Amino acid sequence: MDIKYTAEAVSSGDARNGHVRSSDGVIDQDMTMPKELGGPGGGTNPEQLFAAGYAACFHQALKLAGGQAKVDIDSTSVEARVGIGPDAGSFGLQVWITATVPGADQETADQLVARAHELCPYSKATRGNIGVEVTAKV
C-alpha cells in the first residue's frame, strides 16, 4: 500500500474523561464518559468520533460507487451509529450504517450501498472484527 496521508492524534489525561487533540489542532476535544456507561456525559467520546469518521468515509465510498455506476448521488447522506457494550470480559462494538439514496429505486440503492461497503476503508478494517449492519434507504 502506498500511504498518501497519515492522521495523528494524542489522548491524554484520564482516557475517556481526558482530552484528544489531532496533530494539526483541528480536533481539540475534552472526552467524557457517556452517562450510559456511568460517566457524567456532556462531552464527546470515542464512539461518537468513530461514528463520525465511519459516516464520512462510507459516504465517500458511496459517492465513488455511484460514480462507477453512473448514478446521480448528489443528495445522499450516511448515518453511522456505534454501540458499545460488554463482550466476553471486555467491551465490543456494533455499527449500523444507514445510507439514504434519494431518487434511486430500492434495488439500485441496495447495490450502491453494498458496493460502498466493499470500497470503504473503515468497512474493510472492521470486516470480521465487529458487527456492521448496512442498510439502504431511498
XYZ file of N, CA, C and O in Angstrom, residues 2-137:
544
model
N 0.526 2.223 -0.783
C 1.252 3.479 -0.899
C 0.520 4.533 -0.058
O -0.436 5.154 -0.526
N 0.970 4.737 1.173
C 0.316 5.663 2.105
C 0.441 7.096 1.574
O 1.543 7.573 1.317
N -0.683 7.798 1.452
C -0.712 9.181 0.967
C -0.936 10.184 2.090
O -0.648 11.359 1.940
N -1.497 9.736 3.194
C -1.807 10.627 4.309
C -1.830 9.813 5.591
O -2.298 8.678 5.593
N -1.344 10.388 6.660
C -1.398 9.765 7.977
C -1.973 10.757 8.971
O -1.450 11.868 9.121
N -3.070 10.369 9.611
C -3.668 11.202 10.657
C -2.971 10.894 11.971
O -2.576 9.765 12.223
N -2.837 11.913 12.796
C -2.202 11.740 14.094
C -3.055 12.405 15.161
O -3.544 13.513 14.975
N -3.226 11.722 16.280
C -3.950 12.281 17.416
C -3.364 11.702 18.696
O -2.825 10.601 18.695
N -3.491 12.464 19.771
C -2.984 12.040 21.075
C -4.115 12.134 22.092
O -4.834 13.130 22.145
N -4.262 11.088 22.886
C -5.171 11.083 24.020
C -4.349 11.317 25.276
O -3.302 10.683 25.471
N -4.815 12.218 26.128
C -4.092 12.493 27.364
C -5.088 12.628 28.514
O -6.297 12.667 28.293
N -4.565 12.672 29.701
C -5.425 12.788 30.874
C -5.988 11.452 31.271
O -5.328 10.425 31.169
N -7.248 11.444 31.686
C -7.891 10.254 32.224
C -8.665 9.500 31.140
O -9.842 9.190 31.306
N -8.026 9.234 30.001
C -8.582 8.452 28.892
C -9.970 8.922 28.488
O -10.119 9.974 27.879
N -11.010 8.158 28.832
C -12.377 8.505 28.422
C -12.880 9.786 29.091
O -13.883 10.352 28.671
N -12.218 10.241 30.121
C -12.535 11.527 30.747
C -11.335 12.457 30.625
O -11.060 13.259 31.506
N -10.641 12.346 29.512
C -9.437 13.135 29.281
C -9.601 14.104 28.130
O -10.601 14.818 28.031
N -8.644 14.091 27.219
C -8.608 15.049 26.126
C -7.983 14.387 24.897
O -7.081 13.563 25.043
N -8.481 14.731 23.727
C -7.862 14.285 22.480
C -7.541 15.507 21.633
O -8.279 16.497 21.632
N -6.428 15.414 20.924
C -6.011 16.508 20.049
C -5.314 15.923 18.837
O -4.432 15.074 18.971
N -5.726 16.389 17.666
C -5.037 15.982 16.443
C -3.768 16.810 16.292
O -3.655 17.904 16.858
N -2.821 16.284 15.538
C -1.535 16.961 15.400
C -1.669 18.346 14.767
O -0.865 19.232 15.034
N -2.714 18.557 13.947
C -2.918 19.868 13.326
C -3.832 20.767 14.150
O -4.096 21.907 13.780
N -4.355 20.277 15.268
C -5.193 21.063 16.154
C -6.649 21.190 15.723
O -7.444 21.820 16.418
N -7.021 20.603 14.595
C -8.409 20.686 14.134
C -9.334 19.991 15.128
O -10.403 20.491 15.446
N -8.923 18.832 15.624
C -9.652 18.178 16.713
C -8.925 18.535 17.999
O -7.718 18.314 18.123
N -9.656 19.111 18.927
C -9.102 19.522 20.211
C -10.257 19.460 21.211
O -10.925 20.458 21.473
N -10.542 18.250 21.693
C -11.774 17.990 22.429
C -11.530 17.347 23.784
O -10.709 16.443 23.901
N -12.306 17.798 24.756
C -12.374 17.078 26.017
C -13.222 15.833 25.779
O -14.189 15.862 25.018
N -12.867 14.755 26.426
C -13.598 13.497 26.325
C -14.348 13.266 27.627
O -13.829 13.574 28.709
N -15.557 12.725 27.506
C -16.376 12.459 28.684
C -17.054 11.104 28.535
O -17.627 10.803 27.492
N -16.971 10.301 29.548
C -17.665 9.018 29.566
C -19.169 9.265 29.455
O -19.719 10.092 30.172
N -19.853 8.542 28.538
C -21.307 8.717 28.422
C -22.016 8.312 29.720
O -21.554 7.432 30.453
N -23.158 8.951 29.976
C -23.946 8.606 31.158
C -24.307 7.129 31.155
O -24.344 6.486 32.208
N -24.587 6.577 29.970
C -24.986 5.169 29.857
C -23.892 4.206 30.319
O -24.164 3.054 30.628
N -22.646 4.697 30.354
C -21.534 3.873 30.824
C -21.057 4.293 32.212
O -19.970 3.928 32.647
N -21.881 5.108 32.895
C -21.561 5.500 34.262
C -20.828 6.817 34.392
O -20.420 7.190 35.488
N -20.637 7.535 33.297
C -19.937 8.809 33.347
C -20.891 9.984 33.451
O -22.109 9.811 33.493
N -20.337 11.190 33.423
C -21.167 12.386 33.543
C -21.848 12.812 32.243
O -22.784 13.606 32.266
N -21.363 12.304 31.104
C -21.899 12.750 29.818
C -21.525 14.194 29.551
O -20.720 14.784 30.264
N -22.095 14.768 28.512
C -21.874 16.175 28.233
C -20.694 16.498 27.340
O -20.472 17.655 27.013
N -19.926 15.496 26.955
C -18.786 15.714 26.060
C -18.770 14.635 25.002
O -19.639 13.769 24.958
N -17.780 14.702 24.155
C -17.680 13.672 23.118
C -17.003 12.431 23.682
O -16.502 12.430 24.812
N -17.038 11.364 22.911
C -16.449 10.100 23.349
C -15.934 9.347 22.124
O -16.242 9.726 20.987
N -15.143 8.300 22.309
C -14.575 7.579 21.175
C -15.618 7.030 20.205
O -15.394 7.022 18.988
N -16.765 6.613 20.719
C -17.788 6.054 19.840
C -18.363 7.121 18.913
O -18.615 6.861 17.733
N -18.561 8.336 19.424
C -19.038 9.426 18.571
C -18.021 9.762 17.490
O -18.384 9.966 16.327
N -16.762 9.821 17.868
C -15.718 10.139 16.896
C -15.608 9.044 15.844
O -15.438 9.324 14.645
N -15.734 7.793 16.255
C -15.695 6.671 15.315
C -16.898 6.724 14.377
O -16.765 6.520 13.162
N -18.086 7.033 14.927
C -19.289 7.138 14.100
C -19.138 8.250 13.064
O -19.498 8.072 11.891
N -18.599 9.384 13.462
C -18.407 10.497 12.528
C -17.424 10.118 11.418
O -17.679 10.374 10.235
N -16.319 9.507 11.803
C -15.330 9.097 10.808
C -15.871 8.045 9.861
O -15.674 8.121 8.638
N -16.585 7.059 10.403
C -17.131 5.984 9.574
C -18.180 6.539 8.617
O -18.205 6.213 7.430
N -19.052 7.436 9.099
C -20.090 8.021 8.247
C -19.465 8.777 7.073
O -19.890 8.618 5.918
N -18.464 9.593 7.353
C -17.821 10.372 6.290
C -17.080 9.472 5.299
O -17.162 9.669 4.085
N -16.373 8.478 5.818
C -15.631 7.558 4.949
C -16.587 6.747 4.075
O -16.377 6.598 2.864
N -17.650 6.219 4.683
C -18.619 5.429 3.930
C -19.316 6.295 2.886
O -19.575 5.848 1.768
N -19.590 7.553 3.231
C -20.242 8.453 2.281
C -19.357 8.676 1.052
O -19.839 8.685 -0.085
N -18.061 8.830 1.270
C -17.141 8.977 0.136
C -17.140 7.708 -0.718
O -17.128 7.773 -1.949
N -17.164 6.554 -0.074
C -17.218 5.288 -0.822
C -18.527 5.175 -1.604
O -18.551 4.670 -2.738
N -19.620 5.668 -1.025
C -20.904 5.666 -1.722
C -20.847 6.567 -2.949
O -21.360 6.211 -4.018
N -20.229 7.731 -2.812
C -20.064 8.641 -3.953
C -19.236 7.952 -5.049
O -19.558 8.054 -6.232
N -18.195 7.254 -4.666
C -17.370 6.522 -5.632
C -18.184 5.427 -6.315
O -18.142 5.279 -7.542
N -18.945 4.680 -5.539
C -19.788 3.610 -6.104
C -20.808 4.188 -7.079
O -21.047 3.627 -8.158
N -21.409 5.314 -6.727
C -22.374 5.954 -7.613
C -21.734 6.425 -8.901
O -22.297 6.259 -9.992
N -20.544 6.981 -8.794
C -19.821 7.421 -9.979
C -19.478 6.258 -10.888
O -19.607 6.352 -12.119
N -19.042 5.157 -10.301
C -18.712 3.962 -11.093
C -19.942 3.426 -11.815
O -19.847 2.949 -12.938
N -21.102 3.526 -11.162
C -22.341 3.001 -11.743
C -23.071 4.052 -12.582
O -24.140 3.774 -13.119
N -22.505 5.256 -12.628
C -23.123 6.361 -13.370
C -24.535 6.670 -12.871
O -25.465 6.849 -13.648
N -24.661 6.708 -11.540
C -25.927 7.021 -10.879
C -25.757 8.345 -10.153
O -24.752 8.563 -9.466
N -26.735 9.254 -10.289
C -26.696 10.541 -9.619
C -26.873 10.322 -8.112
O -27.909 9.829 -7.661
N -25.877 10.704 -7.340
C -25.926 10.502 -5.898
C -25.619 11.789 -5.140
O -25.145 11.764 -4.014
N -25.951 12.923 -5.747
C -25.628 14.215 -5.146
C -26.342 14.478 -3.828
O -25.843 15.210 -2.990
N -27.522 13.923 -3.640
C -28.316 14.223 -2.439
C -28.226 13.137 -1.378
O -29.068 13.069 -0.492
N -27.222 12.288 -1.437
C -27.114 11.178 -0.493
C -26.669 11.655 0.883
O -26.100 12.734 1.039
N -26.941 10.829 1.876
C -26.429 11.051 3.229
C -26.164 9.690 3.861
O -26.726 8.686 3.437
N -25.289 9.692 4.839
C -24.951 8.452 5.545
C -24.981 8.716 7.048
O -24.363 9.663 7.532
N -25.722 7.871 7.749
C -25.775 7.919 9.205
C -25.048 6.687 9.741
O -25.282 5.577 9.263
N -24.157 6.899 10.692
C -23.484 5.785 11.360
C -23.820 5.836 12.841
O -23.748 6.890 13.463
N -24.202 4.692 13.367
C -24.441 4.551 14.798
C -23.436 3.527 15.310
O -23.256 2.477 14.700
N -22.806 3.820 16.422
C -21.820 2.918 17.021
C -22.263 2.605 18.440
O -22.421 3.505 19.264
N -22.496 1.323 18.699
C -22.862 0.870 20.031
C -21.680 0.208 20.707
O -20.826 -0.383 20.052
N -21.635 0.317 22.020
C -20.584 -0.334 22.806
C -21.251 -1.063 23.966
O -22.240 -0.585 24.534
N -20.724 -2.236 24.273
C -21.265 -2.993 25.393
C -20.333 -4.124 25.786
O -19.368 -4.418 25.093
N -20.624 -4.759 26.915
C -19.801 -5.866 27.404
C -19.708 -6.989 26.370
O -20.685 -7.305 25.695
N -18.515 -7.557 26.276
C -18.257 -8.615 25.297
C -17.193 -9.553 25.854
O -16.007 -9.263 25.730
N -17.600 -10.628 26.490
C -16.687 -11.661 26.985
C -15.546 -11.097 27.835
O -14.373 -11.289 27.534
N -15.891 -10.374 28.874
C -14.875 -9.892 29.810
C -14.266 -8.555 29.433
O -13.424 -8.032 30.147
N -14.652 -8.001 28.321
C -14.141 -6.711 27.869
C -15.330 -5.929 27.300
O -16.447 -6.071 27.784
N -15.084 -5.142 26.283
C -16.150 -4.426 25.590
C -16.001 -4.630 24.098
O -14.898 -4.805 23.585
N -17.125 -4.585 23.401
C -17.129 -4.731 21.956
C -17.988 -3.654 21.322
O -18.745 -2.957 22.001
N -17.861 -3.532 20.016
C -18.600 -2.531 19.259
C -19.559 -3.181 18.277
O -19.315 -4.297 17.807
N -20.599 -2.461 17.939
C -21.548 -2.823 16.887
C -21.806 -1.545 16.106
O -21.963 -0.476 16.703
N -21.837 -1.646 14.779
C -22.063 -0.478 13.933
C -23.280 -0.711 13.054
O -23.471 -1.814 12.519
N -24.075 0.338 12.917
C -25.210 0.336 11.989
C -25.015 1.515 11.048
O -24.900 2.658 11.498
N -24.958 1.234 9.757
C -24.829 2.266 8.727
C -26.144 2.337 7.964
O -26.637 1.308 7.493
N -26.695 3.533 7.826
C -27.876 3.746 7.003
C -27.529 4.800 5.963
O -27.230 5.949 6.312
N -27.534 4.375 4.709
C -27.250 5.292 3.603
C -28.555 5.617 2.902
O -29.303 4.722 2.514
N -28.835 6.901 2.757
C -30.046 7.358 2.087
C -29.675 7.812 0.680
O -28.786 8.659 0.512
N -30.354 7.215 -0.307
C -30.069 7.480 -1.720
C -31.364 7.958 -2.380
O -32.074 7.172 -3.022
N -31.693 9.255 -2.214
C -32.947 9.767 -2.774
C -32.951 9.668 -4.302
O -31.925 9.849 -4.949
N -34.116 9.376 -4.840
C -34.263 9.320 -6.291
C -33.922 7.988 -6.910
O -34.230 7.745 -8.074
N -33.287 7.119 -6.179
C -32.944 5.789 -6.699
C -34.049 4.808 -6.323
O -34.755 5.009 -5.334
N -34.198 3.748 -7.094
C -35.100 2.684 -6.670
C -34.362 1.849 -5.628
O -33.140 1.939 -5.483
N -35.113 1.051 -4.875
C -34.515 0.304 -3.764
C -33.418 -0.643 -4.229
O -32.379 -0.760 -3.584
N -33.621 -1.317 -5.354
C -32.620 -2.262 -5.853
C -31.303 -1.552 -6.170
O -30.225 -2.030 -5.803
N -31.383 -0.402 -6.830
C -30.173 0.360 -7.154
C -29.497 0.850 -5.887
O -28.274 0.755 -5.743
N -30.291 1.368 -4.952
C -29.734 1.842 -3.680
C -29.033 0.697 -2.945
O -27.918 0.871 -2.428
N -29.662 -0.472 -2.910
C -29.050 -1.637 -2.256
C -27.721 -1.995 -2.904
O -26.741 -2.295 -2.216
N -27.672 -1.965 -4.222
C -26.440 -2.306 -4.952
C -25.337 -1.290 -4.677
O -24.180 -1.665 -4.463
N -25.698 -0.005 -4.693
C -24.696 1.036 -4.431
C -24.142 0.942 -3.016
O -22.937 1.081 -2.793
N -25.013 0.687 -2.053
C -24.580 0.603 -0.664
C -23.727 -0.646 -0.437
O -22.720 -0.600 0.274
N -24.088 -1.741 -1.077
C -23.267 -2.957 -0.976
C -21.878 -2.710 -1.565
O -20.865 -3.136 -0.995
N -21.837 -2.005 -2.689
C -20.541 -1.695 -3.323
C -19.735 -0.745 -2.430
O -18.524 -0.919 -2.266
N -20.395 0.251 -1.848
C -19.701 1.174 -0.948
C -19.109 0.423 0.238
O -17.992 0.718 0.674
N -19.827 -0.586 0.735
C -19.333 -1.386 1.861
C -18.087 -2.177 1.471
O -17.212 -2.419 2.304
N -17.973 -2.553 0.212
C -16.757 -3.220 -0.283
C -15.595 -2.238 -0.408
O -14.446 -2.602 -0.181
N -15.892 -0.992 -0.783
C -14.861 0.007 -1.063
C -14.359 0.754 0.172
O -13.200 1.173 0.218
N -15.211 0.959 1.152
C -14.904 1.818 2.299
C -13.765 1.254 3.157
O -13.834 0.119 3.628
N -12.706 2.042 3.398
C -11.606 1.574 4.247
C -12.040 1.215 5.673
O -11.506 0.278 6.262
N -13.004 1.930 6.237
C -13.500 1.582 7.572
C -14.193 0.220 7.530
O -14.018 -0.593 8.438
N -14.976 -0.016 6.483
C -15.640 -1.318 6.350
C -14.615 -2.426 6.194
O -14.769 -3.507 6.776
N -13.578 -2.165 5.436
C -12.516 -3.172 5.278
C -11.837 -3.457 6.616
O -11.558 -4.605 6.948
N -11.579 -2.401 7.387
C -10.885 -2.564 8.663
C -11.725 -3.299 9.697
O -11.184 -4.023 10.534
N -13.036 -3.120 9.642
C -13.904 -3.734 10.647
C -14.399 -5.112 10.240
O -14.851 -5.876 11.091
N -14.329 -5.434 8.956
C -14.868 -6.703 8.447
C -14.276 -7.887 9.201
O -13.074 -8.057 9.299
N -15.157 -8.694 9.787
C -14.714 -9.876 10.526
C -14.287 -9.566 11.954
O -13.955 -10.483 12.705
N -14.273 -8.286 12.330
C -13.835 -7.902 13.672
C -14.977 -7.454 14.571
O -14.972 -7.736 15.763
N -15.907 -6.693 13.992
C -17.086 -6.251 14.737
C -18.304 -6.365 13.825
O -18.171 -6.425 12.601
N -19.471 -6.370 14.429
C -20.692 -6.434 13.644
C -20.965 -5.107 12.963
O -20.907 -4.053 13.607
N -21.214 -5.155 11.663
C -21.578 -3.944 10.896
C -22.801 -4.297 10.059
O -22.747 -5.196 9.229
N -23.903 -3.600 10.312
C -25.127 -3.777 9.528
C -25.275 -2.565 8.624
O -25.213 -1.425 9.091
N -25.472 -2.820 7.337
C -25.582 -1.755 6.345
C -26.971 -1.793 5.724
O -27.433 -2.852 5.302
N -27.619 -0.626 5.672
C -28.967 -0.526 5.129
C -29.031 0.630 4.142
O -28.434 1.683 4.374
N -29.767 0.412 3.054
C -30.026 1.460 2.065
C -31.457 1.935 2.184
O -32.372 1.118 2.296
N -31.635 3.251 2.180
C -32.979 3.845 2.160
C -33.074 4.718 0.916
O -32.083 5.297 0.470
